[in-house]
PDB file of C-alpha atoms in Angstrom:
ATOM      1  CA  TYR A1250      92.735  70.874 107.817  1.00  0.00           C
ATOM      2  CA  LEU A1251      91.943  74.292 109.276  1.00  0.00           C
ATOM      3  CA  LYS A1252      90.288  72.752 112.344  1.00  0.00           C
ATOM      4  CA  ILE A1253      93.280  70.447 112.878  1.00  0.00           C
ATOM      5  CA  SER A1254      95.674  73.395 112.543  1.00  0.00           C
ATOM      6  CA  LYS A1255      93.714  75.447 115.081  1.00  0.00           C
ATOM      7  CA  LEU A1256      93.664  72.517 117.503  1.00  0.00           C
ATOM      8  CA  ALA A1257      97.401  71.971 117.107  1.00  0.00           C
ATOM      9  CA  LEU A1258      98.046  75.678 117.707  1.00  0.00           C
ATOM     10  CA  ALA A1259      95.850  75.608 120.825  1.00  0.00           C
ATOM     11  CA  PHE A1260      97.802  72.630 122.262  1.00  0.00           C
ATOM     12  CA  ALA A1261     101.111  74.336 121.460  1.00  0.00           C
ATOM     13  CA  ILE A1262     100.045  77.503 123.295  1.00  0.00           C
ATOM     14  CA  ILE A1263      98.803  75.520 126.304  1.00  0.00           C
ATOM     15  CA  HIS A1264     102.045  73.511 126.577  1.00  0.00           C
ATOM     16  CA  SER A1265     104.332  76.533 126.125  1.00  0.00           C
ATOM     17  CA  LYS A1266     102.533  79.096 128.297  1.00  0.00           C
ATOM     18  CA  PRO A1267     104.602  80.393 131.210  1.00  0.00           C
ATOM     19  CA  PRO A1268     103.465  79.666 134.778  1.00  0.00           C
ATOM     20  CA  GLY A1269     101.220  82.241 136.386  1.00  0.00           C
ATOM     21  CA  LYS A1270      99.636  83.334 133.112  1.00  0.00           C
ATOM     22  CA  SER A1271      96.328  82.085 131.724  1.00  0.00           C
ATOM     23  CA  CYS A1272      95.978  80.671 128.214  1.00  0.00           C
ATOM     24  CA  LYS A1273      93.897  83.666 127.198  1.00  0.00           C
ATOM     25  CA  GLU A1274      96.484  86.168 128.444  1.00  0.00           C
ATOM     26  CA  TYR A1275      99.320  84.275 126.763  1.00  0.00           C
ATOM     27  CA  THR A1276      97.381  84.031 123.488  1.00  0.00           C
ATOM     28  CA  GLU A1277      96.707  87.781 123.523  1.00  0.00           C
ATOM     29  CA  HIS A1278     100.407  88.416 124.219  1.00  0.00           C
ATOM     30  CA  LEU A1279     101.440  86.226 121.259  1.00  0.00           C
ATOM     31  CA  ALA A1280      98.886  87.870 118.970  1.00  0.00           C
ATOM     32  CA  LYS A1281     100.152  91.329 119.939  1.00  0.00           C
ATOM     33  CA  THR A1282     103.769  90.295 119.309  1.00  0.00           C
ATOM     34  CA  VAL A1283     102.946  88.920 115.865  1.00  0.00           C
ATOM     35  CA  SER A1284     100.879  91.971 114.908  1.00  0.00           C
ATOM     36  CA  GLU A1285     103.725  94.303 115.947  1.00  0.00           C
ATOM     37  CA  GLN A1286     106.123  92.327 113.762  1.00  0.00           C
ATOM     38  CA  ASP A1287     103.683  92.544 110.839  1.00  0.00           C
ATOM     39  CA  PHE A1288     103.323  96.290 111.366  1.00  0.00           C
ATOM     40  CA  GLY A1289     107.093  96.688 111.392  1.00  0.00           C
ATOM     41  CA  TRP A1290     107.485  94.807 108.128  1.00  0.00           C
ATOM     42  CA  LYS A1291     104.606  96.748 106.597  1.00  0.00           C
ATOM     43  CA  SER A1292     106.253 100.041 107.522  1.00  0.00           C
ATOM     44  CA  LYS A1293     109.550  98.886 106.019  1.00  0.00           C
ATOM     45  CA  VAL A1294     107.828  97.814 102.806  1.00  0.00           C
ATOM     46  CA  GLU A1295     105.995 101.141 102.538  1.00  0.00           C
ATOM     47  CA  ALA A1296     109.254 103.047 103.098  1.00  0.00           C
ATOM     48  CA  LEU A1297     111.031 101.011 100.428  1.00  0.00           C
ATOM     49  CA  GLU A1298     108.158 101.471  97.972  1.00  0.00           C
ATOM     50  CA  ALA A1299     108.247 105.225  98.570  1.00  0.00           C
ATOM     51  CA  GLU A1300     112.005 105.255  97.956  1.00  0.00           C
ATOM     52  CA  VAL A1301     111.601 103.261  94.731  1.00  0.00           C
ATOM     53  CA  LEU A1302     108.962 105.733  93.512  1.00  0.00           C
ATOM     54  CA  ARG A1303     111.212 108.689  94.398  1.00  0.00           C
ATOM     55  CA  LEU A1304     114.082 107.167  92.419  1.00  0.00           C
ATOM     56  CA  ARG A1305     111.773 106.528  89.466  1.00  0.00           C
ATOM     57  CA  GLN A1306     110.671 110.173  89.627  1.00  0.00           C
ATOM     58  CA  GLU A1307     114.281 111.370  89.551  1.00  0.00           C
ATOM     59  CA  LEU A1308     115.108 109.021  86.677  1.00  0.00           C
ATOM     60  CA  LEU A1309     112.131 110.170  84.622  1.00  0.00           C
ATOM     61  CA  LEU A1310     112.957 113.853  85.169  1.00  0.00           C
ATOM     62  CA  ASN A1311     116.540 113.147  84.155  1.00  0.00           C
ATOM     63  CA  LYS A1312     115.350 111.468  80.944  1.00  0.00           C
ATOM     64  CA  ILE A1313     112.989 114.337  80.106  1.00  0.00           C
ATOM     65  CA  CYS A1314     115.498 117.115  80.790  1.00  0.00           C
ATOM     66  CA  PRO A1315     118.913 116.301  82.326  1.00  0.00           C
ATOM     67  CA  ARG A1316     120.018 119.949  82.305  1.00  0.00           C
ATOM     68  CA  PHE A1317     117.049 121.046  84.430  1.00  0.00           C
ATOM     69  CA  CYS A1318     117.789 118.475  87.133  1.00  0.00           C
ATOM     70  CA  LEU A1319     121.426 119.550  87.416  1.00  0.00           C
ATOM     71  CA  GLU A1320     120.729 123.277  87.545  1.00  0.00           C
ATOM     72  CA  ASN A1321     117.667 123.107  89.784  1.00  0.00           C
ATOM     73  CA  ASP A1322     119.131 121.209  92.760  1.00  0.00           C
ATOM     74  CA  ALA A1323     121.387 123.999  94.103  1.00  0.00           C
ATOM     75  CA  THR A1324     118.810 126.786  93.805  1.00  0.00           C
ATOM     76  CA  ALA A1325     116.076 124.568  95.223  1.00  0.00           C
ATOM     77  CA  GLU A1326     118.139 123.840  98.340  1.00  0.00           C
ATOM     78  CA  ILE A1327     118.799 127.545  98.965  1.00  0.00           C
ATOM     79  CA  LEU A1328     115.153 128.537  98.515  1.00  0.00           C
ATOM     80  CA  LEU A1329     113.858 125.659 100.637  1.00  0.00           C
ATOM     81  CA  ASN A1330     116.196 126.651 103.471  1.00  0.00           C
ATOM     82  CA  GLN A1331     114.889 130.214 103.274  1.00  0.00           C
ATOM     83  CA  GLU A1332     111.309 128.900 103.375  1.00  0.00           C
ATOM     84  CA  CYS A1333     112.053 126.854 106.495  1.00  0.00           C
ATOM     85  CA  ILE A1334     113.623 129.871 108.217  1.00  0.00           C
ATOM     86  CA  ASN A1335     110.663 132.128 107.390  1.00  0.00           C
ATOM     87  CA  PRO A1336     107.551 129.914 107.418  1.00  0.00           C
ATOM     88  CA  MET A1337     104.144 131.497 106.935  1.00  0.00           C
ATOM     89  CA  SER A1338     102.288 132.038 110.195  1.00  0.00           C
ATOM     90  CA  TYR A1339      98.587 132.541 110.760  1.00  0.00           C
ATOM     91  CA  SER A1340      96.885 134.641 113.394  1.00  0.00           C
ATOM     92  CA  GLY A1341      93.376 134.974 114.680  1.00  0.00           C
ATOM     93  CA  GLN A1342      90.851 132.524 116.056  1.00  0.00           C
ATOM     94  CA  LEU A1343      88.647 129.810 114.660  1.00  0.00           C
ATOM     95  CA  GLU A1344      85.385 131.085 113.285  1.00  0.00           C
ATOM     96  CA  ASP A1345      82.775 131.095 116.045  1.00  0.00           C
ATOM     97  CA  SER A1346      80.071 128.515 115.421  1.00  0.00           C
ATOM     98  CA  GLY A1347      77.906 129.773 118.262  1.00  0.00           C
ATOM     99  CA  CYS A1348      79.155 127.023 120.568  1.00  0.00           C
ATOM    100  CA  ASP A1349      82.216 126.707 122.778  1.00  0.00           C
ATOM    101  CA  VAL A1350      85.439 126.552 120.807  1.00  0.00           C
ATOM    102  CA  SER A1351      87.239 123.367 121.819  1.00  0.00           C
ATOM    103  CA  ASN A1352      90.260 124.024 119.615  1.00  0.00           C
ATOM    104  CA  ASP A1353      93.056 126.370 120.643  1.00  0.00           C
ATOM    105  CA  TYR A1354      94.801 126.411 117.259  1.00  0.00           C
ATOM    106  CA  ALA A1355      95.094 129.830 115.642  1.00  0.00           C
ATOM    107  CA  PHE A1356      93.662 130.208 112.186  1.00  0.00           C
ATOM    108  CA  ASP A1357      93.205 133.068 109.789  1.00  0.00           C
ATOM    109  CA  SER A1358      90.261 132.261 107.536  1.00  0.00           C
ATOM    110  CA  LEU A1359      90.936 135.309 105.402  1.00  0.00           C
ATOM    111  CA  GLY A1360      94.527 134.173 104.871  1.00  0.00           C
ATOM    112  CA  ILE A1361      93.461 130.760 103.672  1.00  0.00           C
ATOM    113  CA  ALA A1362      90.740 132.215 101.492  1.00  0.00           C
ATOM    114  CA  SER A1363      93.222 134.527  99.821  1.00  0.00           C
ATOM    115  CA  ASP A1364      95.589 131.600  99.259  1.00  0.00           C
ATOM    116  CA  PHE A1365      92.897 129.657  97.434  1.00  0.00           C
ATOM    117  CA  HIS A1366      91.759 132.692  95.457  1.00  0.00           C
ATOM    118  CA  GLN A1367      95.374 133.133  94.413  1.00  0.00           C
ATOM    119  CA  SER A1368      95.329 129.475  93.365  1.00  0.00           C
ATOM    120  CA  GLU A1369      92.296 130.153  91.185  1.00  0.00           C
ATOM    121  CA  HIS A1370      94.121 133.079  89.623  1.00  0.00           C
ATOM    122  CA  ASN A1371      97.198 130.976  88.912  1.00  0.00           C
ATOM    123  CA  VAL A1372      95.286 128.242  87.084  1.00  0.00           C
ATOM    124  CA  ASP A1373      93.068 130.535  85.014  1.00  0.00           C
ATOM    125  CA  THR A1374      92.846 128.782  81.670  1.00  0.00           C
ATOM    126  CA  SER A1375      92.549 132.075  79.832  1.00  0.00           C
ATOM    127  CA  LYS A1376      96.243 132.760  80.503  1.00  0.00           C
ATOM    128  CA  SER A1377      98.637 131.923  77.704  1.00  0.00           C
ATOM    129  CA  SER A1378     100.971 130.008  80.012  1.00  0.00           C
ATOM    130  CA  LEU A1379     101.061 128.637  83.534  1.00  0.00           C
ATOM    131  CA  GLU A1380     102.416 130.700  86.371  1.00  0.00           C
ATOM    132  CA  ARG A1381     105.684 129.374  87.717  1.00  0.00           C
ATOM    133  CA  VAL A1382     104.831 127.160  90.664  1.00  0.00           C
ATOM    134  CA  PRO A1383     106.829 128.368  93.680  1.00  0.00           C
ATOM    135  CA  LEU A1384     109.149 126.162  95.681  1.00  0.00           C
ATOM    136  CA  LEU A1385     107.420 124.558  98.603  1.00  0.00           C
ATOM    137  CA  ASN A1386     107.910 124.618 102.314  1.00  0.00           C
ATOM    138  CA  LEU A1387     109.193 121.156 103.250  1.00  0.00           C
ATOM    139  CA  CYS A1388     109.000 121.769 107.016  1.00  0.00           C
ATOM    140  CA  CYS A1389     105.891 119.611 107.175  1.00  0.00           C
ATOM    141  CA  THR A1390     103.852 117.610 109.640  1.00  0.00           C
ATOM    142  CA  SER A1391     103.717 113.806 109.398  1.00  0.00           C
ATOM    143  CA  LYS A1392     100.572 114.025 107.262  1.00  0.00           C
ATOM    144  CA  GLU A1393     102.297 116.332 104.814  1.00  0.00           C
ATOM    145  CA  GLU A1394     105.523 114.325 104.587  1.00  0.00           C
ATOM    146  CA  SER A1395     103.824 111.767 102.332  1.00  0.00           C
ATOM    147  CA  LEU A1396     102.977 114.599  99.919  1.00  0.00           C
ATOM    148  CA  THR A1397     106.503 115.973  99.634  1.00  0.00           C
ATOM    149  CA  ALA A1398     107.843 113.625  96.939  1.00  0.00           C
ATOM    150  CA  PRO A1399     104.828 113.685  94.564  1.00  0.00           C
ATOM    151  CA  VAL A1400     104.374 117.460  94.887  1.00  0.00           C
ATOM    152  CA  GLN A1401     108.042 118.148  94.177  1.00  0.00           C
ATOM    153  CA  PHE A1402     108.040 115.760  91.203  1.00  0.00           C
ATOM    154  CA  LEU A1403     104.879 117.197  89.637  1.00  0.00           C
ATOM    155  CA  ARG A1404     106.053 120.754  90.297  1.00  0.00           C
ATOM    156  CA  HIS A1405     109.298 120.002  88.453  1.00  0.00           C
ATOM    157  CA  LEU A1406     107.290 118.642  85.519  1.00  0.00           C
ATOM    158  CA  LEU A1407     105.328 121.902  85.353  1.00  0.00           C
ATOM    159  CA  GLU A1408     108.499 123.985  85.551  1.00  0.00           C
ATOM    160  CA  ILE A1409     110.160 121.996  82.767  1.00  0.00           C
ATOM    161  CA  ARG A1410     106.999 122.323  80.695  1.00  0.00           C
ATOM    162  CA  LYS A1411     106.972 126.110  81.022  1.00  0.00           C
ATOM    163  CA  LEU A1412     110.711 126.534  80.446  1.00  0.00           C
ATOM    164  CA  SER A1413     110.630 124.290  77.378  1.00  0.00           C
ATOM    165  CA  GLU A1414     107.625 126.171  76.017  1.00  0.00           C
ATOM    166  CA  GLY A1415     109.599 129.410  76.300  1.00  0.00           C
ATOM    167  CA  GLY A1416     112.566 127.877  74.504  1.00  0.00           C
ATOM    168  CA  ILE A1417     114.826 128.099  77.572  1.00  0.00           C
ATOM    169  CA  LEU A1418     115.187 124.314  77.915  1.00  0.00           C
ATOM    170  CA  GLN A1419     114.884 121.371  75.569  1.00  0.00           C
ATOM    171  CA  ALA A1420     112.667 118.624  76.976  1.00  0.00           C
ATOM    172  CA  ASP A1421     111.524 115.244  75.681  1.00  0.00           C
ATOM    173  CA  PHE A1422     108.015 114.700  77.035  1.00  0.00           C
ATOM    174  CA  THR A1423     107.590 111.527  74.971  1.00  0.00           C
ATOM    175  CA  GLN A1424     109.305 109.854  77.934  1.00  0.00           C
ATOM    176  CA  LEU A1425     105.994 110.162  79.801  1.00  0.00           C
ATOM    177  CA  GLU A1426     104.479 107.673  77.356  1.00  0.00           C
ATOM    178  CA  ASN A1427     107.306 105.220  78.101  1.00  0.00           C
ATOM    179  CA  ASP A1428     106.794 105.470  81.847  1.00  0.00           C
ATOM    180  CA  PRO A1429     103.142 106.236  82.667  1.00  0.00           C
ATOM    181  CA  PHE A1430     103.410 104.389  85.998  1.00  0.00           C
ATOM    182  CA  THR A1431     105.530 107.065  87.696  1.00  0.00           C
ATOM    183  CA  VAL A1432     103.213 109.977  86.897  1.00  0.00           C
ATOM    184  CA  CYS A1433     100.092 107.961  87.737  1.00  0.00           C
ATOM    185  CA  SER A1434     101.535 106.759  91.053  1.00  0.00           C
ATOM    186  CA  SER A1435     102.629 110.274  91.975  1.00  0.00           C
ATOM    187  CA  VAL A1436      99.173 111.717  91.294  1.00  0.00           C
ATOM    188  CA  SER A1437      97.526 108.871  93.235  1.00  0.00           C
ATOM    189  CA  GLN A1438      99.854 109.454  96.179  1.00  0.00           C
ATOM    190  CA  LEU A1439      99.042 113.169  96.128  1.00  0.00           C
ATOM    191  CA  LEU A1440      95.284 112.541  96.018  1.00  0.00           C
ATOM    192  CA  ASP A1441      95.470 110.031  98.876  1.00  0.00           C
ATOM    193  CA  GLY A1442      97.513 112.462 100.971  1.00  0.00           C
ATOM    194  CA  LEU A1443      95.057 115.304 100.394  1.00  0.00           C
ATOM    195  CA  THR A1444      92.131 113.023 101.280  1.00  0.00           C
ATOM    196  CA  VAL A1445      93.788 112.059 104.566  1.00  0.00           C
ATOM    197  CA  PHE A1446      94.338 115.726 105.421  1.00  0.00           C
ATOM    198  CA  TYR A1447      90.792 116.808 104.551  1.00  0.00           C
ATOM    199  CA  ASN A1448      89.354 113.955 106.621  1.00  0.00           C
ATOM    200  CA  SER A1449      91.067 115.265 109.764  1.00  0.00           C
ATOM    201  CA  PRO A1450      92.575 118.693 109.050  1.00  0.00           C
ATOM    202  CA  LYS A1451      94.837 120.506 111.471  1.00  0.00           C
ATOM    203  CA  PHE A1452      94.916 124.276 111.841  1.00  0.00           C
ATOM    204  CA  PRO A1453      96.637 126.416 110.922  1.00  0.00           C
ATOM    205  CA  VAL A1454      96.722 124.909 107.441  1.00  0.00           C
ATOM    206  CA  SER A1455     100.292 125.261 106.180  1.00  0.00           C
ATOM    207  CA  ASN A1456     100.919 126.832 102.812  1.00  0.00           C
ATOM    208  CA  PHE A1457     102.387 123.477 101.778  1.00  0.00           C
ATOM    209  CA  LEU A1458      98.876 122.006 101.510  1.00  0.00           C
ATOM    210  CA  THR A1459      97.716 125.026  99.540  1.00  0.00           C
ATOM    211  CA  GLU A1460     100.644 124.613  97.155  1.00  0.00           C
ATOM    212  CA  ALA A1461      99.883 120.889  96.816  1.00  0.00           C
ATOM    213  CA  VAL A1462      96.385 121.738  95.586  1.00  0.00           C
ATOM    214  CA  CYS A1463      97.833 124.386  93.245  1.00  0.00           C
ATOM    215  CA  VAL A1464     100.218 121.837  91.723  1.00  0.00           C
ATOM    216  CA  LEU A1465      97.412 119.327  91.213  1.00  0.00           C
ATOM    217  CA  ILE A1466      95.120 121.856  89.541  1.00  0.00           C
ATOM    218  CA  SER A1467      97.924 123.254  87.388  1.00  0.00           C
ATOM    219  CA  LEU A1468      98.776 119.747  86.236  1.00  0.00           C
ATOM    220  CA  ILE A1469      95.174 118.974  85.300  1.00  0.00           C
ATOM    221  CA  THR A1470      94.763 122.345  83.591  1.00  0.00           C
ATOM    222  CA  ASP A1471      97.926 122.070  81.467  1.00  0.00           C
ATOM    223  CA  THR A1472      96.833 121.092  77.953  1.00  0.00           C
ATOM    224  CA  LYS A1473      99.769 118.737  77.295  1.00  0.00           C
ATOM    225  CA  LEU A1474     100.485 117.216  80.696  1.00  0.00           C
ATOM    226  CA  SER A1475      96.824 116.707  81.619  1.00  0.00           C
ATOM    227  CA  ASN A1476      96.394 114.020  78.944  1.00  0.00           C
ATOM    228  CA  HIS A1477      99.003 111.837  80.635  1.00  0.00           C
ATOM    229  CA  VAL A1478      97.254 112.289  83.973  1.00  0.00           C
ATOM    230  CA  LEU A1479      93.638 111.910  82.894  1.00  0.00           C
ATOM    231  CA  LYS A1480      94.247 108.807  80.781  1.00  0.00           C
ATOM    232  CA  LYS A1481      95.514 106.808  83.747  1.00  0.00           C
ATOM    233  CA  CYS A1482      94.116 108.636  86.780  1.00  0.00           C
ATOM    234  CA  PHE A1483      90.578 109.606  85.777  1.00  0.00           C
ATOM    235  CA  LYS A1484      88.960 107.009  88.066  1.00  0.00           C
ATOM    236  CA  LYS A1485      91.226 108.088  90.921  1.00  0.00           C
ATOM    237  CA  LEU A1486      90.239 111.725  90.382  1.00  0.00           C
ATOM    238  CA  GLU A1487      86.553 110.746  90.373  1.00  0.00           C
ATOM    239  CA  GLU A1488      87.050 108.884  93.638  1.00  0.00           C
ATOM    240  CA  PHE A1489      88.838 111.923  95.076  1.00  0.00           C
ATOM    241  CA  LYS A1490      85.925 114.212  94.169  1.00  0.00           C
ATOM    242  CA  LYS A1491      83.427 111.785  95.704  1.00  0.00           C
ATOM    243  CA  ASN A1492      85.489 111.692  98.897  1.00  0.00           C
ATOM    244  CA  LEU A1493      85.570 115.487  99.117  1.00  0.00           C
ATOM    245  CA  ILE A1494      81.786 115.701  98.715  1.00  0.00           C
ATOM    246  CA  GLN A1495      81.254 113.038 101.382  1.00  0.00           C
ATOM    247  CA  ILE A1496      83.635 114.871 103.741  1.00  0.00           C
ATOM    248  CA  ILE A1497      81.457 117.989 103.397  1.00  0.00           C
ATOM    249  CA  LEU A1498      78.247 116.020 104.013  1.00  0.00           C
ATOM    250  CA  ARG A1499      79.524 113.855 106.882  1.00  0.00           C
ATOM    251  CA  ASN A1500      81.434 116.471 108.871  1.00  0.00           C
ATOM    252  CA  SER A1501      79.317 117.255 111.928  1.00  0.00           C
ATOM    253  CA  SER A1502      81.941 118.773 114.232  1.00  0.00           C
ATOM    254  CA  VAL A1503      81.075 122.016 116.002  1.00  0.00           C
ATOM    255  CA  ASN A1504      83.826 124.117 114.406  1.00  0.00           C
ATOM    256  CA  ARG A1505      83.924 122.660 110.938  1.00  0.00           C
ATOM    257  CA  PHE A1506      83.576 125.756 108.768  1.00  0.00           C
ATOM    258  CA  GLN A1507      87.256 126.313 107.954  1.00  0.00           C
ATOM    259  CA  ALA A1508      87.729 122.673 106.967  1.00  0.00           C
ATOM    260  CA  LEU A1509      84.645 122.725 104.757  1.00  0.00           C
ATOM    261  CA  HIS A1510      85.746 126.014 103.220  1.00  0.00           C
ATOM    262  CA  ALA A1511      89.070 124.438 102.203  1.00  0.00           C
ATOM    263  CA  VAL A1512      87.329 121.368 100.737  1.00  0.00           C
ATOM    264  CA  SER A1513      84.741 123.386  98.828  1.00  0.00           C
ATOM    265  CA  ASN A1514      87.438 125.646  97.373  1.00  0.00           C
ATOM    266  CA  THR A1515      89.306 122.575  96.140  1.00  0.00           C
ATOM    267  CA  LEU A1516      86.112 121.361  94.459  1.00  0.00           C
ATOM    268  CA  VAL A1517      85.698 124.773  92.807  1.00  0.00           C
ATOM    269  CA  LEU A1518      89.266 124.620  91.486  1.00  0.00           C
ATOM    270  CA  LEU A1519      88.710 121.096  90.149  1.00  0.00           C
ATOM    271  CA  GLY A1520      85.530 122.315  88.463  1.00  0.00           C
ATOM    272  CA  ARG A1521      87.563 124.820  86.438  1.00  0.00           C
ATOM    273  CA  ASN A1522      88.809 121.918  84.311  1.00  0.00           C
ATOM    274  CA  ASN A1523      86.437 121.292  81.406  1.00  0.00           C
ATOM    275  CA  ILE A1524      86.870 117.518  81.552  1.00  0.00           C
ATOM    276  CA  LEU A1525      86.269 117.218  85.309  1.00  0.00           C
ATOM    277  CA  ARG A1526      83.492 119.816  85.505  1.00  0.00           C
ATOM    278  CA  ASN A1527      80.636 117.737  84.066  1.00  0.00           C
ATOM    279  CA  SER A1528      81.268 114.731  86.278  1.00  0.00           C
ATOM    280  CA  LEU A1529      81.659 116.963  89.344  1.00  0.00           C
ATOM    281  CA  ILE A1530      78.325 118.695  88.673  1.00  0.00           C
ATOM    282  CA  SER A1531      76.702 115.274  88.171  1.00  0.00           C
ATOM    283  CA  LEU A1532      78.040 114.088  91.539  1.00  0.00           C
ATOM    284  CA  LEU A1533      76.752 117.219  93.292  1.00  0.00           C
ATOM    285  CA  LEU A1534      73.317 117.031  91.650  1.00  0.00           C
ATOM    286  CA  SER A1535      73.099 113.348  92.557  1.00  0.00           C
ATOM    287  CA  GLU A1536      73.589 114.220  96.242  1.00  0.00           C
ATOM    288  CA  VAL A1537      71.000 117.025  95.995  1.00  0.00           C
ATOM    289  CA  ARG A1538      68.505 114.663  94.350  1.00  0.00           C
ATOM    290  CA  GLN A1539      69.072 112.003  97.003  1.00  0.00           C
ATOM    291  CA  PHE A1540      68.534 114.550  99.778  1.00  0.00           C
ATOM    292  CA  ALA A1541      65.358 115.822  98.096  1.00  0.00           C
ATOM    293  CA  GLU A1542      64.016 112.255  97.960  1.00  0.00           C
ATOM    294  CA  GLN A1543      64.743 111.804 101.661  1.00  0.00           C
ATOM    295  CA  LEU A1544      62.887 115.029 102.432  1.00  0.00           C
ATOM    296  CA  LEU A1545      59.930 113.855 100.347  1.00  0.00           C
ATOM    297  CA  GLN A1546      59.800 110.523 102.172  1.00  0.00           C
ATOM    298  CA  ALA A1547      59.979 112.293 105.537  1.00  0.00           C
ATOM    299  CA  HIS A1548      57.187 114.652 104.471  1.00  0.00           C
ATOM    300  CA  GLN A1549      54.975 111.716 103.407  1.00  0.00           C
ATOM    301  CA  VAL A1550      55.550 109.962 106.727  1.00  0.00           C
ATOM    302  CA  LEU A1551      54.730 113.098 108.717  1.00  0.00           C
ATOM    303  CA  SER A1552      51.640 113.861 106.659  1.00  0.00           C
ATOM    304  CA  SER A1553      50.119 110.528 107.707  1.00  0.00           C
ATOM    305  CA  PHE A1554      49.953 111.834 111.281  1.00  0.00           C
TER     306      PHE A1554
END
């Protein structure tokens, strides 16, 4: 049946091809047209799925704490506008690798380092409560746009958690058990977005990405919220850690030090969580062991000469 279908399609293309164009050219034109249509539909589906997830996030927040959602919108808009007017800027040059610098982007390695050290301070498990996660800069690049919705949603969860713990708001976190899909999908979307960025980072790294990592670590560190995340997203987190390690090992670009510094700092922050630490150390030791075996094999081959 497949052979007959292919033959019928071939005859149809031959009979319908315009004059002055070969069958091969016409076939390639048709294939390109169909693929563009598929891409268009795929983009529409992805946009609709993202909108559905955003609406589910809003609905879940409203179920957990309606008062928070009503009071937070006005202040959030004001603060976000201020953030867009006064975005953080970086100065300086890329760290010199000893070779020609092929990148003209400005980057302050000390600024990024201090951001991540501040992140470590904020998620210190010895503190009695989480630091309030600041509002984020939504003036993002295309890579960061996919992170906006999950970061905002998870940040709101953390804020509600802290305010309810202090008795300022009443919140019903049992709603998370009724709708585990929304939290799990949001965390997965955040992890995928961070992986895409770390695979091909752009400098200067905006503070939005730094805040995204802070939100993720704060969520995992929180004693009550982390259970909802780890139950459903543990495999996704393991995959994320593996990807970060592979990014460090595979990156062979000349000026790669800032990117690797950001990735390694994220691994350090993940390792602060007691549940994730053991598996992360196992992954790292596995890579070290594999490299040691490769060195041993190379040594044995060379010794034969």
